[in-house]
Short mmCIF file of C-alpha atoms in Angstrom, two decimals:
data_model
loop_
_atom_site.label_atom_id
_atom_site.label_comp_id
_atom_site.label_asym_id
_atom_site.label_seq_id
_atom_site.Cartn_x
_atom_site.Cartn_y
_atom_site.Cartn_z
CA MET S 28 -0.08 0.01 -0.04
CA SER S 29 2.80 2.42 0.78
CA ALA S 30 4.54 1.62 -2.35
CA GLU S 31 1.28 2.42 -4.40
CA LEU S 32 1.03 5.73 -2.43
CA LYS S 33 4.74 6.59 -3.19
CA ARG S 34 4.29 5.96 -6.93
CA SER S 35 1.00 8.05 -6.91
CA THR S 36 2.72 10.82 -5.18
CA ASP S 37 5.70 10.71 -7.53
CA GLN S 38 3.33 10.87 -10.52
CA GLY S 39 1.52 13.69 -9.02
CA THR S 40 4.50 15.95 -8.13
CA ASN S 41 6.54 15.20 -11.41
CA THR S 42 4.43 17.48 -13.56
CA GLU S 43 7.49 19.35 -15.32
CA PRO S 44 7.19 18.83 -18.98
CA LYS S 45 10.15 17.03 -20.65
CA ARG S 46 12.54 19.42 -22.50
CA SER S 47 13.26 18.63 -26.07
CA THR S 48 16.93 18.38 -26.74
CA SER S 49 16.69 18.89 -30.56
CA ARG S 50 17.13 22.34 -31.94
CA PRO S 51 14.15 24.00 -33.75
CA GLU S 52 16.09 24.00 -37.06
CA ASP S 53 16.91 20.39 -36.77
CA ALA S 54 13.25 19.61 -36.05
CA GLY S 55 12.14 21.46 -39.15
CA VAL S 56 14.67 19.49 -41.24
CA LYS S 57 13.80 16.22 -39.83
CA GLY S 58 10.00 16.83 -40.49
CA ALA S 59 10.74 17.91 -44.11
CA ALA S 60 10.55 15.63 -47.10
CA PRO S 61 13.60 13.52 -48.01
CA GLY S 62 14.42 15.49 -50.93
CA THR S 63 14.42 18.66 -48.84
CA ARG S 64 16.75 17.11 -46.19
CA ARG S 65 19.17 15.99 -48.95
CA LEU S 66 19.10 19.54 -50.44
CA PHE S 67 19.63 21.03 -47.05
CA GLY S 68 22.58 18.75 -46.24
CA LEU S 69 24.22 19.49 -49.63
CA ALA S 70 23.76 23.26 -48.94
CA LYS S 71 25.46 22.84 -45.58
CA THR S 72 28.27 20.99 -47.05
CA ILE S 73 28.85 23.41 -49.81
CA GLY S 74 28.69 26.39 -47.50
CA LEU S 75 31.25 24.74 -45.08
CA PHE S 76 33.56 24.05 -48.03
CA LEU S 77 33.40 27.61 -49.27
CA ILE S 78 34.21 29.02 -45.99
CA VAL S 79 37.13 26.71 -45.50
CA ALA S 80 38.36 27.43 -48.97
CA ALA S 81 38.17 31.23 -48.42
CA VAL S 82 40.01 30.89 -45.14
CA PHE S 83 42.75 28.93 -46.98
CA VAL S 84 43.07 31.46 -49.74
CA LEU S 85 43.21 34.28 -47.25
CA VAL S 86 45.96 32.61 -45.23
CA TRP S 87 47.71 31.78 -48.54
CA GLN S 88 47.65 35.44 -49.64
CA LEU S 89 48.90 36.78 -46.33
CA LEU S 90 51.95 34.32 -46.40
CA THR S 91 52.78 35.00 -49.89
CA ALA S 92 52.26 38.75 -50.08
CA GLY S 93 55.83 39.47 -51.23
CA TYR S 94 55.87 37.21 -54.25
CA ASP S 95 55.24 40.10 -56.64
CA ASP S 96 58.31 41.67 -55.22
CA GLY S 97 60.70 38.74 -55.89
CA GLY S 98 59.52 36.06 -53.53
CA LEU S 99 59.46 32.52 -54.45
CA ALA S 100 56.09 31.54 -53.15
CA PRO S 101 53.28 32.52 -55.68
CA THR S 102 50.15 34.28 -54.57
CA PRO S 103 46.77 32.95 -55.13
CA ALA S 104 46.26 35.54 -58.01
CA ALA S 105 49.56 34.39 -59.72
CA SER S 106 48.73 30.80 -59.46
CA TRP S 107 45.17 31.59 -60.71
CA HIS S 108 46.57 33.18 -63.94
CA ARG S 109 49.13 30.36 -64.37
CA LEU S 110 46.21 27.93 -64.15
CA ILE S 111 44.38 29.57 -66.98
CA GLU S 112 47.62 29.43 -69.05
CA VAL S 113 48.16 25.80 -68.33
CA VAL S 114 44.40 24.93 -69.10
CA SER S 115 44.55 27.09 -72.28
CA THR S 116 47.57 25.09 -73.56
CA ALA S 117 46.46 21.75 -72.11
CA PHE S 118 46.13 19.97 -75.61
CA VAL S 119 49.34 21.42 -77.17
CA PHE S 120 51.60 18.56 -78.36
CA ARG S 121 54.75 19.57 -79.84
CA PRO S 122 57.32 17.26 -78.41
CA PRO S 123 59.80 16.96 -76.87
CA ASN S 124 59.43 20.14 -74.89
CA ASP S 125 56.18 21.78 -75.70
CA VAL S 126 53.65 19.27 -74.31
CA GLY S 127 50.19 20.18 -72.72
CA ILE S 128 49.26 19.21 -69.20
CA VAL S 129 46.70 16.63 -70.49
CA PHE S 130 49.38 14.55 -72.07
CA HIS S 131 51.40 14.42 -68.90
CA LEU S 132 48.28 13.47 -67.05
CA ILE S 133 47.40 10.73 -69.51
CA ALA S 134 50.86 9.25 -69.19
CA SER S 135 50.75 9.10 -65.37
CA LEU S 136 47.24 7.65 -65.32
CA ARG S 137 48.40 5.00 -67.86
CA ARG S 138 51.18 3.86 -65.73
CA VAL S 139 49.29 3.84 -62.66
CA LEU S 140 46.36 1.85 -64.10
CA ILE S 141 48.67 -0.84 -65.88
CA GLY S 142 50.75 -1.39 -62.78
CA PHE S 143 47.70 -1.28 -60.46
CA GLY S 144 45.79 -3.70 -62.73
CA LEU S 145 48.66 -6.21 -62.97
CA ALA S 146 48.99 -6.19 -59.16
CA ALA S 147 45.32 -6.72 -58.62
CA LEU S 148 45.38 -9.68 -61.15
CA ILE S 149 48.16 -11.34 -59.21
CA ALA S 150 47.31 -10.34 -55.62
CA ILE S 151 43.72 -11.29 -55.37
CA PRO S 152 43.96 -14.87 -56.44
CA PHE S 153 47.13 -15.34 -54.61
CA GLY S 154 45.56 -13.77 -51.45
CA LEU S 155 42.60 -16.12 -51.75
CA VAL S 156 44.89 -19.20 -51.91
CA LEU S 157 47.05 -18.07 -48.98
CA GLY S 158 44.03 -17.04 -46.81
CA SER S 159 42.59 -20.52 -47.42
CA SER S 160 45.66 -22.52 -46.69
CA ARG S 161 47.41 -22.00 -43.21
CA THR S 162 50.27 -24.15 -44.34
CA LEU S 163 51.13 -21.95 -47.36
CA GLU S 164 50.34 -18.68 -45.42
CA SER S 165 52.77 -19.71 -42.64
CA ALA S 166 55.38 -20.67 -45.13
CA LEU S 167 55.31 -17.59 -47.36
CA ASP S 168 54.26 -14.99 -44.67
CA PRO S 169 57.99 -14.28 -43.66
CA ILE S 170 58.69 -13.32 -47.26
CA VAL S 171 55.61 -11.09 -47.58
CA GLN S 172 56.42 -9.28 -44.38
CA VAL S 173 60.09 -8.75 -45.33
CA LEU S 174 59.21 -7.23 -48.76
CA ARG S 175 56.17 -5.33 -47.77
CA PRO S 176 57.74 -2.51 -45.85
CA VAL S 177 60.24 -1.77 -48.60
CA SER S 178 59.76 1.56 -50.14
CA PRO S 179 58.38 1.10 -53.79
CA LEU S 180 61.10 3.78 -54.96
CA ALA S 181 63.73 1.21 -53.68
CA TRP S 182 62.66 -1.01 -56.41
CA LEU S 183 63.25 1.66 -59.19
CA PRO S 184 67.04 1.08 -59.61
CA ILE S 185 66.32 -2.68 -59.89
CA GLY S 186 63.65 -2.05 -62.41
CA LEU S 187 65.99 0.05 -64.42
CA ALA S 188 68.79 -2.47 -64.37
CA ILE S 189 66.62 -5.42 -65.37
CA LEU S 190 64.01 -3.69 -67.69
CA ARG S 191 66.35 -1.01 -69.21
CA ASP S 192 63.32 1.06 -69.97
CA SER S 193 61.91 3.98 -68.10
CA GLU S 194 58.16 3.29 -69.07
CA ALA S 195 58.35 -0.28 -68.02
CA THR S 196 60.19 0.60 -64.89
CA ALA S 197 57.56 2.97 -63.80
CA VAL S 198 54.90 0.53 -64.24
CA PHE S 199 57.10 -2.03 -62.34
CA VAL S 200 57.33 0.42 -59.29
CA ILE S 201 53.48 1.01 -59.40
CA PHE S 202 53.08 -2.79 -59.33
CA MET S 203 55.34 -3.18 -56.38
CA ALA S 204 53.52 -0.33 -54.63
CA SER S 205 50.09 -1.73 -55.02
CA LEU S 206 50.75 -5.54 -54.83
CA TRP S 207 51.19 -5.94 -50.98
CA ILE S 208 48.30 -3.76 -49.93
CA ILE S 209 45.84 -5.77 -52.09
CA LEU S 210 47.51 -9.11 -51.03
CA ILE S 211 47.37 -8.52 -47.35
CA ASN S 212 43.64 -7.12 -47.50
CA THR S 213 42.53 -10.15 -49.45
CA ILE S 214 44.19 -12.51 -46.83
CA ASP S 215 42.59 -10.58 -43.96
CA GLY S 216 39.17 -10.79 -45.88
CA VAL S 217 39.52 -14.63 -46.09
CA HIS S 218 40.27 -14.81 -42.29
CA ARG S 219 37.06 -12.88 -41.48
CA ILE S 220 34.77 -15.35 -43.14
CA ASP S 221 32.47 -17.14 -40.75
CA PRO S 222 34.09 -20.57 -40.16
CA ALA S 223 30.46 -22.24 -40.32
CA TYR S 224 30.30 -21.46 -44.07
CA LEU S 225 33.68 -23.14 -44.74
CA ASP S 226 32.71 -26.02 -42.44
CA LEU S 227 29.50 -26.44 -44.42
CA ALA S 228 31.39 -26.56 -47.66
CA ARG S 229 33.76 -29.21 -46.36
CA THR S 230 30.69 -31.28 -45.20
CA LEU S 231 29.45 -31.03 -48.71
CA GLU S 232 32.64 -32.36 -50.11
CA THR S 233 33.05 -29.40 -52.53
CA THR S 234 36.49 -29.05 -54.27
CA PRO S 235 38.86 -26.41 -53.05
CA LEU S 236 38.51 -24.39 -56.37
CA ARG S 237 34.67 -24.45 -56.12
CA ARG S 238 34.84 -23.50 -52.46
CA ILE S 239 37.02 -20.42 -53.32
CA LEU S 240 34.64 -19.29 -56.17
CA ARG S 241 31.32 -19.88 -54.41
CA ILE S 242 32.12 -19.14 -50.81
CA THR S 243 35.57 -17.38 -50.30
CA LEU S 244 35.55 -14.89 -53.07
CA PRO S 245 32.14 -13.39 -52.60
CA ALA S 246 32.64 -13.22 -48.80
CA THR S 247 36.04 -11.44 -49.35
CA VAL S 248 34.85 -8.79 -51.83
CA PRO S 249 34.55 -5.95 -49.31
CA ALA S 250 37.92 -6.48 -48.02
CA ILE S 251 39.25 -6.72 -51.50
CA VAL S 252 37.54 -3.28 -52.49
CA THR S 253 39.14 -1.74 -49.50
CA GLY S 254 42.57 -2.99 -50.63
CA LEU S 255 41.99 -1.73 -54.11
CA ARG S 256 40.97 1.70 -52.86
CA THR S 257 44.11 2.05 -50.56
CA SER S 258 46.58 0.72 -53.11
CA LEU S 259 45.23 2.94 -55.88
CA SER S 260 45.69 6.06 -53.81
CA THR S 261 49.21 4.70 -52.83
CA ALA S 262 50.08 4.29 -56.58
CA TRP S 263 48.99 7.75 -57.55
CA LEU S 264 51.31 9.11 -54.85
CA VAL S 265 54.34 6.88 -55.94
CA ILE S 266 54.04 7.71 -59.71
CA ILE S 267 54.79 11.20 -59.04
CA ALA S 268 58.08 10.60 -57.19
CA ALA S 269 58.99 7.87 -59.80
CA GLU S 270 58.48 10.08 -62.84
CA MET S 271 60.77 12.63 -61.39
CA ILE S 272 63.57 10.06 -61.34
CA VAL S 273 62.93 8.05 -64.46
CA GLY S 274 62.02 11.22 -66.69
CA SER S 275 59.94 10.75 -69.73
CA ARG S 276 56.36 12.32 -69.94
CA GLY S 277 54.30 12.45 -66.79
CA MET S 278 52.91 14.73 -63.80
CA GLY S 279 56.22 14.08 -61.91
CA THR S 280 58.31 15.06 -65.01
CA PHE S 281 56.17 18.18 -65.38
CA VAL S 282 56.75 19.28 -61.74
CA TRP S 283 60.60 18.57 -61.96
CA ASN S 284 60.89 20.44 -65.21
CA GLU S 285 59.05 23.41 -63.82
CA TRP S 286 61.19 23.27 -60.60
CA ASN S 287 64.27 23.47 -62.76
CA ALA S 288 62.85 26.52 -64.49
CA MET S 289 61.91 27.94 -61.10
CA ASN S 290 58.28 28.31 -62.24
CA ILE S 291 56.90 27.72 -58.75
CA ASP S 292 53.27 28.98 -59.72
CA SER S 293 53.31 26.06 -62.33
CA ILE S 294 54.26 23.51 -59.54
CA VAL S 295 51.24 24.84 -57.42
CA VAL S 296 49.02 24.24 -60.30
CA ALA S 297 50.34 20.66 -60.71
CA ILE S 298 49.74 19.99 -57.21
CA LEU S 299 46.23 21.07 -57.41
CA ILE S 300 45.55 18.90 -60.46
CA ILE S 301 47.36 15.96 -58.82
CA GLY S 302 45.32 16.31 -55.76
CA LEU S 303 41.96 16.66 -57.79
CA VAL S 304 42.78 13.57 -59.82
CA GLY S 305 43.63 11.56 -56.85
CA PHE S 306 40.38 12.57 -55.17
CA LEU S 307 38.43 11.52 -58.23
CA LEU S 308 40.24 8.17 -58.47
CA ASP S 309 39.47 7.66 -54.65
CA ARG S 310 35.81 8.63 -55.22
CA ALA S 311 35.47 6.20 -58.16
CA VAL S 312 36.59 3.14 -56.11
CA ALA S 313 34.55 4.35 -53.23
CA GLN S 314 31.57 4.20 -55.30
CA LEU S 315 32.36 0.53 -56.12
CA HIS S 316 32.82 0.04 -52.43
CA ARG S 317 29.16 1.23 -51.81
CA LEU S 318 27.85 -1.11 -54.45
CA VAL S 319 29.44 -4.19 -52.87
CA PRO S 320 26.85 -4.83 -50.03
CA ALA S 321 24.08 -4.48 -52.58
CA ALA S 322 25.78 -7.03 -54.85
#
């Protein structure tokens, strides 16, 4: 009886209304249609980006204010004018010296995609086999762990000595930069498979090849895509440095030539282009990553 009276008293005295923790603008957005919410989110993202970009340009201008008086670091205005010049001559092709930025970009992308593609063709099946066999993995893991930390650029002299061709050497360096990332992610993906599925496959007496194709590969796809995304970004980083050494046409060669001519504003433009292309490559693989769960 006393417990019921206490509950009644508590209910009677606790008459303060609950306060909403959501802000009015958030409540308005949550109550809007899905299209309106997406539009509002996009507007917020663009607005924040513009604010950050404006602050960045302002700081850049303050730090490089002496460029017009002989300083080395170009101002935003000087870099903008140089960007217009680079874009206006992007498709000029009068080798060996007068080559537009588009042809340098195509050369770098070609090397990256060839080396990256070859690495994926070898690392994915090899990773599936190693991840499925503890014996093979234990035997070869020391070799993988010794070679994996080696800088891709350390392979460049070996590639030049063996291949004796700058183009093939650049592809070889990209191959080595991409191989280990894809391989290790694939092996890790195999290890994360639910053992119950593998036990079921053994119970049904399926062949090892059939088990890999029907169970292991589909279950490992998310890890493989993650490895592809990381390795492609790494390959794009490495090719710029490799091209500075091996020469030939490419974004790295463009940067090095502009440095020798002390055209720092051209280097700033090249950095912006390299960053933008790297961002687009990452977004392209990220879209594939989002499609994997629905596949």
